[in-house]
GROMACS .gro file of C-alpha atoms in nm:
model
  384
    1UNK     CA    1  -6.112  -5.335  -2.740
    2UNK     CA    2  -5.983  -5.067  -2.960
    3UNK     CA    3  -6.036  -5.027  -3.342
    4UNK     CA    4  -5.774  -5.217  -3.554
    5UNK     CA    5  -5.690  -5.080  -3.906
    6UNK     CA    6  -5.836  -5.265  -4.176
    7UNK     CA    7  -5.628  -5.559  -4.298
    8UNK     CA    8  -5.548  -5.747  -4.587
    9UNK     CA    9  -5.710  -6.082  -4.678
   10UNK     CA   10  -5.486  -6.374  -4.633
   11UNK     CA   11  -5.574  -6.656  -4.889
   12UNK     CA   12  -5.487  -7.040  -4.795
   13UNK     CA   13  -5.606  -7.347  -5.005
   14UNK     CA   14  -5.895  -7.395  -4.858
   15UNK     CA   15  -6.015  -7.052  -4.861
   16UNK     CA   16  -6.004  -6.661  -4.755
   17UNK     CA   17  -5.940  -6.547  -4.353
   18UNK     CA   18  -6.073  -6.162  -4.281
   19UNK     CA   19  -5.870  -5.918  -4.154
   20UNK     CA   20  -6.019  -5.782  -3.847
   21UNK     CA   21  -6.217  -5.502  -3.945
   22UNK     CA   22  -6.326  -5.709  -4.225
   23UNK     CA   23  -6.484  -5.937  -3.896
   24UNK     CA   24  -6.631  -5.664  -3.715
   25UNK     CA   25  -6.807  -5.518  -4.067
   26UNK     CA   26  -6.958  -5.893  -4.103
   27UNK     CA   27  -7.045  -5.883  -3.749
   28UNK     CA   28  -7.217  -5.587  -3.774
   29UNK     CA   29  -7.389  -5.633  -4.088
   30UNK     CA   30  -7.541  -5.911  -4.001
   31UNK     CA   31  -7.702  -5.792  -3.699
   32UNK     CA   32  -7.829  -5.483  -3.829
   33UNK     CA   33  -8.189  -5.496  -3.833
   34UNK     CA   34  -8.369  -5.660  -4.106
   35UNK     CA   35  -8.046  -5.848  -4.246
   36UNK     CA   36  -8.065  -6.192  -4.290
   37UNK     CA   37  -7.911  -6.464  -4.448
   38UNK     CA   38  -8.030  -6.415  -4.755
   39UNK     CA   39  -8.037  -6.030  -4.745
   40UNK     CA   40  -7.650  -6.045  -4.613
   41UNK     CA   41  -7.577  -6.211  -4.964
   42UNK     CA   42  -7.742  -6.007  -5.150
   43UNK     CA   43  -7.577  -5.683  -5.034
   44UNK     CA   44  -7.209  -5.871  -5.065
   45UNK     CA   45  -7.290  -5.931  -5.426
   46UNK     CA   46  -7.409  -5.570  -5.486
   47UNK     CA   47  -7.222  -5.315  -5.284
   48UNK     CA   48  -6.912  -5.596  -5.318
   49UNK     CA   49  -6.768  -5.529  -4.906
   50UNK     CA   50  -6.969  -5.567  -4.588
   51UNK     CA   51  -6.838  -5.225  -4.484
   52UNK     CA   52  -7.009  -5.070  -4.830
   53UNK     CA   53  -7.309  -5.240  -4.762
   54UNK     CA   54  -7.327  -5.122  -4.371
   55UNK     CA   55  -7.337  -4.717  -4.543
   56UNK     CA   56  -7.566  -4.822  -4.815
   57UNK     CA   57  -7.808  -4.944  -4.526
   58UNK     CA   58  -7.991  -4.631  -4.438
   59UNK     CA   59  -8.027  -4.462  -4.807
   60UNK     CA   60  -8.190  -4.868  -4.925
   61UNK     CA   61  -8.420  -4.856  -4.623
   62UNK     CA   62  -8.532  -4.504  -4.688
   63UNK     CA   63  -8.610  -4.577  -5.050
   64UNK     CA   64  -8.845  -4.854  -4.934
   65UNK     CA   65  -9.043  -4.602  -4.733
   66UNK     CA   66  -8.950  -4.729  -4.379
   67UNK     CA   67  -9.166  -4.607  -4.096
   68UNK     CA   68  -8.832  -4.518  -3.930
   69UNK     CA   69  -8.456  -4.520  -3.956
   70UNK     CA   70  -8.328  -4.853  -4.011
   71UNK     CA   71  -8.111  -5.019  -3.718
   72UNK     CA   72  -7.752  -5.032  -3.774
   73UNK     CA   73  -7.539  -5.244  -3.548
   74UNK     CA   74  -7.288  -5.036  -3.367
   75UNK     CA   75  -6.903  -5.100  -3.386
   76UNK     CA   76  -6.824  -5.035  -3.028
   77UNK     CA   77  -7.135  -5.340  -3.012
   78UNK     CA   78  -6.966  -5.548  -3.255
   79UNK     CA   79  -6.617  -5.518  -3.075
   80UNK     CA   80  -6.766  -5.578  -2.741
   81UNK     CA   81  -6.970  -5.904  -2.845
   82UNK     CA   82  -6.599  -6.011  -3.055
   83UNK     CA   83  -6.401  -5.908  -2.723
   84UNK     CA   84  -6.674  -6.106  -2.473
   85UNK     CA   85  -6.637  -6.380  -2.694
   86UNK     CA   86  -6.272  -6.429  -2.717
   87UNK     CA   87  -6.246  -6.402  -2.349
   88UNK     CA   88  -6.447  -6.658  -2.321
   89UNK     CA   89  -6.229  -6.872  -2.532
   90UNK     CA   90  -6.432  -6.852  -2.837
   91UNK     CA   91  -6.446  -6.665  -3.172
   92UNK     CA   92  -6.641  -6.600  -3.453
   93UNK     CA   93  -6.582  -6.774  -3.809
   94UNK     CA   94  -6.698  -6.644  -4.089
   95UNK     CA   95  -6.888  -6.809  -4.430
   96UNK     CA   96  -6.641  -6.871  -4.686
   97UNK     CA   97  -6.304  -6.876  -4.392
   98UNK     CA   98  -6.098  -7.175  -4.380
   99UNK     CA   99  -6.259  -7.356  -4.095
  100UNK     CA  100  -6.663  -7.248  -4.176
  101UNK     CA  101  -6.818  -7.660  -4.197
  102UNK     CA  102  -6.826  -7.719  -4.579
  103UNK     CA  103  -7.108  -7.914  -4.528
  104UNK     CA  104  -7.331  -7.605  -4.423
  105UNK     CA  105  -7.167  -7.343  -4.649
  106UNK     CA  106  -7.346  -7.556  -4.909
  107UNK     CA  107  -7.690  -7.497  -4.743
  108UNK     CA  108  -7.903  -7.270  -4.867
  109UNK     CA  109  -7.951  -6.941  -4.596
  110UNK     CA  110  -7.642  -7.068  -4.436
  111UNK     CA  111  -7.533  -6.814  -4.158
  112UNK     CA  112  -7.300  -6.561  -4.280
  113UNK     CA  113  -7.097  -6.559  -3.938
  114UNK     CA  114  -7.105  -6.793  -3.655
  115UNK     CA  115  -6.982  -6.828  -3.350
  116UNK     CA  116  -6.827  -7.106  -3.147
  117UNK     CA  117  -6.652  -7.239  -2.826
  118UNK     CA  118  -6.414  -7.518  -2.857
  119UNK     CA  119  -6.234  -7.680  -3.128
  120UNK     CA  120  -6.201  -7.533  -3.499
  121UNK     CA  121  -6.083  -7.861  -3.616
  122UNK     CA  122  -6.397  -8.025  -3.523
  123UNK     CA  123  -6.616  -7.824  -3.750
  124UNK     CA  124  -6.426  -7.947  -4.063
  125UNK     CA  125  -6.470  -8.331  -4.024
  126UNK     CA  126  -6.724  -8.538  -4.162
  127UNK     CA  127  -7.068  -8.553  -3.889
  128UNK     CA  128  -7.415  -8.702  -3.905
  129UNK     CA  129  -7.682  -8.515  -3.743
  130UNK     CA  130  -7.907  -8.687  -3.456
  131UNK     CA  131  -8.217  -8.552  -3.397
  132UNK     CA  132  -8.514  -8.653  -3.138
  133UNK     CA  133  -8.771  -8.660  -2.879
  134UNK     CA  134  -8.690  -8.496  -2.607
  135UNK     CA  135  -8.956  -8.717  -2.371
  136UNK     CA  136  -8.725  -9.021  -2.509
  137UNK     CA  137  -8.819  -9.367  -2.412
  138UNK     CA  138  -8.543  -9.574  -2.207
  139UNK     CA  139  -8.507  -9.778  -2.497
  140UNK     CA  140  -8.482  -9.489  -2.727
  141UNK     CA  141  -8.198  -9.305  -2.516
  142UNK     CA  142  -8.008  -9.652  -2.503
  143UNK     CA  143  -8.061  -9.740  -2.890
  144UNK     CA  144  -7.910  -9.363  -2.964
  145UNK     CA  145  -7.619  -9.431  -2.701
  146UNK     CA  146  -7.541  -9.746  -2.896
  147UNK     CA  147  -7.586  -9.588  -3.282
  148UNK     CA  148  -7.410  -9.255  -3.191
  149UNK     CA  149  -7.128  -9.428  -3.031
  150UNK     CA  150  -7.086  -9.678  -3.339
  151UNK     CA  151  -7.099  -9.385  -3.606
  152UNK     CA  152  -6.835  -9.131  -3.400
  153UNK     CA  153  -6.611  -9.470  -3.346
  154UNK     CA  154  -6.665  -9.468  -3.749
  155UNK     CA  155  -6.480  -9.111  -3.733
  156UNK     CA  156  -6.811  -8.952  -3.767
  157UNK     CA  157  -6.844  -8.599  -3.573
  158UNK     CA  158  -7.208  -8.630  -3.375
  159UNK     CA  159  -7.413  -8.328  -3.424
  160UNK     CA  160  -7.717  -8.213  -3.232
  161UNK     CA  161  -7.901  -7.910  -3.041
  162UNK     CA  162  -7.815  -7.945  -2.705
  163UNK     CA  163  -8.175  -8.096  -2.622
  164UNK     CA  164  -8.290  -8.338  -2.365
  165UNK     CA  165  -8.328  -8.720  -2.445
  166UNK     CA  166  -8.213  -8.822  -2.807
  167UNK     CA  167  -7.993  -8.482  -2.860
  168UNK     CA  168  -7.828  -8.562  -2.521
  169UNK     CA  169  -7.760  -8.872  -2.559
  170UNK     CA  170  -7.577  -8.843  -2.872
  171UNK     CA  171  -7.397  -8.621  -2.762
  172UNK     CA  172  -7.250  -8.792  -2.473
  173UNK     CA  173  -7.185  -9.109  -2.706
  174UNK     CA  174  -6.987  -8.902  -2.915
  175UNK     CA  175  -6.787  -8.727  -2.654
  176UNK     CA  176  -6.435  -8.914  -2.689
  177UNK     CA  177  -6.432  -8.873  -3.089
  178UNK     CA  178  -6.616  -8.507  -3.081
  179UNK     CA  179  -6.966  -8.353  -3.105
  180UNK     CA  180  -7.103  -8.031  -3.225
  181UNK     CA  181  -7.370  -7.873  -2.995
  182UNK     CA  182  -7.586  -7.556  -3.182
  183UNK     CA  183  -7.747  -7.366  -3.009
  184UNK     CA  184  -8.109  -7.160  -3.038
  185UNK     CA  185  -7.947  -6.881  -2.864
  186UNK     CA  186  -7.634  -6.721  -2.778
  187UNK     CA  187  -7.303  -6.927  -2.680
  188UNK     CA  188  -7.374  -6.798  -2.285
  189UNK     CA  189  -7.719  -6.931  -2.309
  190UNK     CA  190  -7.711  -7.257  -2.190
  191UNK     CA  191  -8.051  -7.459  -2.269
  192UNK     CA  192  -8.163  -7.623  -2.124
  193UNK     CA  193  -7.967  -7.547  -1.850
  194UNK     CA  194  -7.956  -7.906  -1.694
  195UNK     CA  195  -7.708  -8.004  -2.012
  196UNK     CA  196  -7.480  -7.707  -1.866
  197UNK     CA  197  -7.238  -7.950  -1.742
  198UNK     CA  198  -7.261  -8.149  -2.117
  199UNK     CA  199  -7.190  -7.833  -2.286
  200UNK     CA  200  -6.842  -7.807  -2.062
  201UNK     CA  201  -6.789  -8.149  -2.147
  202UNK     CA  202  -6.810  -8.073  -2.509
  203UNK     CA  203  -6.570  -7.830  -2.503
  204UNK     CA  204  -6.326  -8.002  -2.271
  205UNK     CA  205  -6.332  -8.346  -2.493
  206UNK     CA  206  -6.258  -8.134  -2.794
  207UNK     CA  207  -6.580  -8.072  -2.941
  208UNK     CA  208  -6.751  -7.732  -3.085
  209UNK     CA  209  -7.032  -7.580  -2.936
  210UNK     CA  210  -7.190  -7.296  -3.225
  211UNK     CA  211  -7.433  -7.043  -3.206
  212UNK     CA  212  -7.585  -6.790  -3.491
  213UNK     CA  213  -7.738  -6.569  -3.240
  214UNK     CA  214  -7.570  -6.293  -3.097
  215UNK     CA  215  -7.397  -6.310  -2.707
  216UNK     CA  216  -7.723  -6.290  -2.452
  217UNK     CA  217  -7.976  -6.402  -2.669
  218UNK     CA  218  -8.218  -6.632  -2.524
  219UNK     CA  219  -8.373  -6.876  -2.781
  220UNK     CA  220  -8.715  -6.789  -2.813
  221UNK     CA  221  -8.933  -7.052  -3.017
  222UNK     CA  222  -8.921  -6.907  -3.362
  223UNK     CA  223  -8.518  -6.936  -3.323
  224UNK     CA  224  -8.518  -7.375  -3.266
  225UNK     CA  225  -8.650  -7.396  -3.680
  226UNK     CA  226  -8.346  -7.161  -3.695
  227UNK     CA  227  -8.132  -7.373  -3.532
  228UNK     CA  228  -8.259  -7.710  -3.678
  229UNK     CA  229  -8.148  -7.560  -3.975
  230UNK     CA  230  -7.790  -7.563  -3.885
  231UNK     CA  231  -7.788  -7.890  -3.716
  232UNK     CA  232  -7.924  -8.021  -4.074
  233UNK     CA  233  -7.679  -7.818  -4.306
  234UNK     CA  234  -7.375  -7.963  -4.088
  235UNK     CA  235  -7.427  -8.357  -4.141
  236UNK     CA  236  -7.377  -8.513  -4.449
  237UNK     CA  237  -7.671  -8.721  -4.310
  238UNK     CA  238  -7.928  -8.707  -3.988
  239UNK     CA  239  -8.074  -8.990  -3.813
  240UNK     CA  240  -8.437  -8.955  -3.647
  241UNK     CA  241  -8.497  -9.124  -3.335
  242UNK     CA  242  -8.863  -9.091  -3.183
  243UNK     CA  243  -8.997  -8.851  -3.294
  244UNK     CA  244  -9.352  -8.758  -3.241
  245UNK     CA  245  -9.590  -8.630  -3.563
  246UNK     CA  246  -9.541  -8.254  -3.517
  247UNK     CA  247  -9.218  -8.197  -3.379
  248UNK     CA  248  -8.930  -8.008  -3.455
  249UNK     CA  249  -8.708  -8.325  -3.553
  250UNK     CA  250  -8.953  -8.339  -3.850
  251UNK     CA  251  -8.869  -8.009  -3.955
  252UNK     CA  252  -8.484  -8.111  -3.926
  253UNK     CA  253  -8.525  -8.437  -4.139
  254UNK     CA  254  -8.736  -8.179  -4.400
  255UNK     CA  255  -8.483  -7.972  -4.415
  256UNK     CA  256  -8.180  -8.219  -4.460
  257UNK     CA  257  -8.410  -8.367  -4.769
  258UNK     CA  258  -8.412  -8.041  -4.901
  259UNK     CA  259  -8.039  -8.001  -4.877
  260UNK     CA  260  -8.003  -8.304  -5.040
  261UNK     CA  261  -7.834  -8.526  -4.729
  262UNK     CA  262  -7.965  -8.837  -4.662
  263UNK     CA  263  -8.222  -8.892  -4.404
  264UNK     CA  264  -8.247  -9.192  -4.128
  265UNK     CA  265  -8.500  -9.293  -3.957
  266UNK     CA  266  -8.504  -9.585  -3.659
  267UNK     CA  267  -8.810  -9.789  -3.640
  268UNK     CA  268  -9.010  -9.759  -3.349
  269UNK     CA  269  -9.346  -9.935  -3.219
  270UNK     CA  270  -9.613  -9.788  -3.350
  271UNK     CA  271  -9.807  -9.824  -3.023
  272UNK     CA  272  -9.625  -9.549  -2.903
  273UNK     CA  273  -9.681  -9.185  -2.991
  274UNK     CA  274  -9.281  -9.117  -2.966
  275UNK     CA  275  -9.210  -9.322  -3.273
  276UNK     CA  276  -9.533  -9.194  -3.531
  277UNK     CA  277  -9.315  -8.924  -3.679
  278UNK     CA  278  -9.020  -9.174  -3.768
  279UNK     CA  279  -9.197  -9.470  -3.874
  280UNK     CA  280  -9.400  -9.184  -4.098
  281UNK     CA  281  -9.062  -9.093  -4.228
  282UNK     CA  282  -8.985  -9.430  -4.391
  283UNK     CA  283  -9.303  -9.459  -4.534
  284UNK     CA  284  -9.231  -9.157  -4.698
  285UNK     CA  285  -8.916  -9.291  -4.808
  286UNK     CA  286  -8.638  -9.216  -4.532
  287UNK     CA  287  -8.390  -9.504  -4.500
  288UNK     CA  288  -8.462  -9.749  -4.225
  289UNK     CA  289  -8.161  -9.815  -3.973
  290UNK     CA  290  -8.113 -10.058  -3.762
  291UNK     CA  291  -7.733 -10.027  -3.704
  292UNK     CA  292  -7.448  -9.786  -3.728
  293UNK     CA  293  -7.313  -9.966  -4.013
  294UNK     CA  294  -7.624  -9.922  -4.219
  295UNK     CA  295  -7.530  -9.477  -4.183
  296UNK     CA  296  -7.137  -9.587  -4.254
  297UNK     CA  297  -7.210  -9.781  -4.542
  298UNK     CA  298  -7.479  -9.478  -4.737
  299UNK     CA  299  -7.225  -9.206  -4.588
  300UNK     CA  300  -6.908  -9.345  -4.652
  301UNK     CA  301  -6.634  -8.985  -4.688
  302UNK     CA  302  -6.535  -9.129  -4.990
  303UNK     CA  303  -6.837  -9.134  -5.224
  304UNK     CA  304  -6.933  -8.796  -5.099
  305UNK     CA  305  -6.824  -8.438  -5.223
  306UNK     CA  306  -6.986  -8.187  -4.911
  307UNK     CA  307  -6.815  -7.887  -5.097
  308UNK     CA  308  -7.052  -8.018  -5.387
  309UNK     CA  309  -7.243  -7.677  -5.508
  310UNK     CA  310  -7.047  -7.470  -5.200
  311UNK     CA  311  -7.093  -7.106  -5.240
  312UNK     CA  312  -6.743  -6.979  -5.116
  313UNK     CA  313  -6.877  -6.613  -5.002
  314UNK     CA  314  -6.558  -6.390  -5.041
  315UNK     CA  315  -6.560  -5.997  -5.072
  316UNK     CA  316  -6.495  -5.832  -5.388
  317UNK     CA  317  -6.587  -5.510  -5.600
  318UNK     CA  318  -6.933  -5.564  -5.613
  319UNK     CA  319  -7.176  -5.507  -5.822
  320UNK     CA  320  -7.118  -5.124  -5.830
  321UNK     CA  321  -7.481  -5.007  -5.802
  322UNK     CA  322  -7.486  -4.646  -5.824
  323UNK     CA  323  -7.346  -4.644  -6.181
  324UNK     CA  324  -7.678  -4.844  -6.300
  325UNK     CA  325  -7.999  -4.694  -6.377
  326UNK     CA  326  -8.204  -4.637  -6.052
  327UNK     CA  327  -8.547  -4.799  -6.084
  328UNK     CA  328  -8.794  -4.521  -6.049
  329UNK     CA  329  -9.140  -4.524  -5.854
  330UNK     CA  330  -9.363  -4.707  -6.147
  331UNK     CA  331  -9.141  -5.006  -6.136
  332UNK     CA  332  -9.177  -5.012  -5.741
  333UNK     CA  333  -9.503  -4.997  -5.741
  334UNK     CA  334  -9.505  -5.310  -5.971
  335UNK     CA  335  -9.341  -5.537  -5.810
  336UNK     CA  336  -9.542  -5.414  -5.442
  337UNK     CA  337  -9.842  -5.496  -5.696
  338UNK     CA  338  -9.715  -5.787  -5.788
  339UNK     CA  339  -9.646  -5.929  -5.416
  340UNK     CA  340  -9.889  -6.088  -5.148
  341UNK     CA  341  -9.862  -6.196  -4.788
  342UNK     CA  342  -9.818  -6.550  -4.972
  343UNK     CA  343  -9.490  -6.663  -5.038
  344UNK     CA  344  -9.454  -6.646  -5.396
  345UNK     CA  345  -9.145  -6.747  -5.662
  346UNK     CA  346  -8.932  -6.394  -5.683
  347UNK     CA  347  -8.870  -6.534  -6.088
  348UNK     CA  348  -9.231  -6.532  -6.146
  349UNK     CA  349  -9.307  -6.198  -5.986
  350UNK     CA  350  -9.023  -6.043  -6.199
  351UNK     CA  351  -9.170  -6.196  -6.514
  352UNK     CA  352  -9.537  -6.089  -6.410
  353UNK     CA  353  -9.400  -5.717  -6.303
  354UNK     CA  354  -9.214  -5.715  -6.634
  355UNK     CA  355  -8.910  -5.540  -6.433
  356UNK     CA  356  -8.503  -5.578  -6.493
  357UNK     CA  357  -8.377  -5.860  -6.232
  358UNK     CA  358  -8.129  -5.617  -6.121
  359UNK     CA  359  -8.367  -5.345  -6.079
  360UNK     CA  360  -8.563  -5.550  -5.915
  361UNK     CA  361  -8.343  -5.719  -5.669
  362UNK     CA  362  -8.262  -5.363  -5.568
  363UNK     CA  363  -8.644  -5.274  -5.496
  364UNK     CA  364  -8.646  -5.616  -5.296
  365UNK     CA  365  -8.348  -5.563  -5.094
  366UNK     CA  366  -8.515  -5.186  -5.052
  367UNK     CA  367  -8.813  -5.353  -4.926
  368UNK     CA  368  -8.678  -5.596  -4.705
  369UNK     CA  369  -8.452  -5.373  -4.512
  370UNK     CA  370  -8.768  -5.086  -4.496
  371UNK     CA  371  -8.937  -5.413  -4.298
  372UNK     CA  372  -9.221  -5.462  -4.594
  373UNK     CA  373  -9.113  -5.796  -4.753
  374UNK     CA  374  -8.976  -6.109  -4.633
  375UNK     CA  375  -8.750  -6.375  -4.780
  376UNK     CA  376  -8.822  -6.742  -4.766
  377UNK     CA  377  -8.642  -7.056  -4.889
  378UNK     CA  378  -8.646  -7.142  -5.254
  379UNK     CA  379  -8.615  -6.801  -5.334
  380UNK     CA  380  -8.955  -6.709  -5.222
  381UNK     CA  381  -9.068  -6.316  -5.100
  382UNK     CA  382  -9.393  -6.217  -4.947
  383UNK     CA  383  -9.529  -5.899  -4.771
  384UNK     CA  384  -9.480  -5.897  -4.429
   0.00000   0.00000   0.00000
């Protein structure tokens, strides 16, 4: 693929579609090294274009005393992934475009880009997560089969992570009226790869597959939170069917709490080690299903705004730093002082290191690229 000149936005109602090199700057911000989520924000709001940010890279890393020169993501990269992808039959949609889930641009540490096979259309309809044990009882896969099937026939997208037993199963109860499969790893990374002939299904019945990770990448185990993540931001609600104590379904009902979506959980036997972390769930206050009407009825389109608190991320001048006052080495040196390998509240650090927030974001986003600090959620930083 050769370079395309820059072009202009195009702005529809329902938001702001990137010209192409505007795509490939996104792309390649984003998978520079030490650029996350959060980070990715943070150097829109300041330098105002991903392509500003992408020169500003090296100088910020160097001024947090990395041990070596920071990563940048190639272009000739970027356009090969984009160019892989497309043949395929996919594409790449970016936070804040027409047709990225509303639902999940709402999410905190949403993905800035994603990328996905199958229908665009898909992605912009109301969907309630499933999550679940992958050892799934009989009775557990059938129950799922049955609630799934209810909720999609309710016009309800189905959402899940590809998994065996309650993800699976979900997903093919949801096949006719459309499912969204997210992957840990990259859209040619099929896992497990017995669901290989699901994920074609997906696609073929007009549902999305999505992916954060780059083309290639192999999930590792630190990327599944990652993806649970995703799976939680897209449903206005998820349902949790046995699942064990510690388990990643857990995490995925945590997270949906946090995002302020309703949680589900089915009632299991508490004989059986499958069900602990559910029936745990409505103790703690989940809301106990027994039927797809009781999800329809709590998550009816209607009585829900998802672009409630939506953060529509769209380029613009910035924040213009090099005109500001630089901070100099004292007020580095207070906020490192400040910060420990604990997660702490980036307000209360400021207030304790008596620095300017905009100094101090700098010095942060300094920090982060360098590979010495480390966002969390809530707006937490540590050391690394």
């Amino acid at each position: 693929m050769t370079q395309t000149d820059p072009q202009p936005e195009l702005t529809t109602r329902s938001g702001v579609v990137l010209g192409e090199q505007q795509r490939l700057d996104w792309l390649r911000l984003i998978r520079s090294e030490n650029v996350g989520p959060s980070t990715f924000i943070a150097l829109i709001n300041r330098f105002g274009t991903a392509h500003a940010a992408l020169e500003a890279l090296p100088d910020l890393a160097q001024r947090g005393k990395t041990k070596r020169p920071i990563r940048v993501y190639p272009e000739n990269k970027a356009q090969a992934e984009l160019h892989t992808l497309r043949r395929m039959g996919g594409d790449v949609v970016c936070r804040g475009e027409p047709d990225y889930p509303t639902s999940l641009r709402a999410t905190e540490g949403a993905p800035p880009v994603i990328s996905i096979l199958g229908s665009r259309k898909t992605l912009t309809r109301p969907s309630v997560a499933f999550v679940g044990a992958r050892n799934a009882s009989l009775a557990g896969t059938k129950f799922t089969t049955r609630l799934a099937g209810d909720v999609s026939r309710a016009d309800f997208v189905i959402v899940s992570g590809l998994a065996r037993g309650i993800d699976a199963a979900a997903h093919r109860a949801g096949l006719e009226s459309g499912t969204i499969a997210v992957f840990a790893g990259g859209l040619d990374r099929i896992y497990p790869s017995e669901n290989e002939g699901l994920a074609h299904d997906i696609v073929d019945k007009g549902g999305t597959l999505v992916a954060e990770m780059p083309l290639g990448w192999q999930g590792r185990a630190q990327d599944f939170p990652r993806r649970n993540r995703i799976v939680a931001g897209l449903g206005l609600g998820l349902v949790v069917v046995e699942a064990a104590r510690r388990s990643g379904s857990l995490i995925s009902a945590r997270l949906a709490n946090e995002y302020g979506r309703t949680v589900f959980a089915v009632p299991g036997s508490p004989l059986d080690p499958r069900s602990e972390g559910s029936n745990h769930l409505i103790q703690q206050g989940a809301t106990l299903i027994t039927c797809a009407d009781d999800v329809v009825a709590a998550l009816n389109p209607s009585l829900i705004d998802p672009s409630q608190n939506a953060y529509s991320l769209l380029e613009g001048d910035g924040e213009n730093y090099q005109d500001r006052d630089e901070p100099d080495e004292s007020e580095r040196e207070r906020l490192l002082s400040a910060l420990d390998y604990t997660p702490m509240d980036l307000d209360e650090v400021l207030r304790f290191a008596e620095l300017d927030p905009a100094k101090a974001q700098l010095i942060i986003l300094e920090l982060e690229l360098a590979g010495r600090v480390e966002r969390h959620a809530r707006n937490q930083v540590s050391l690394i």
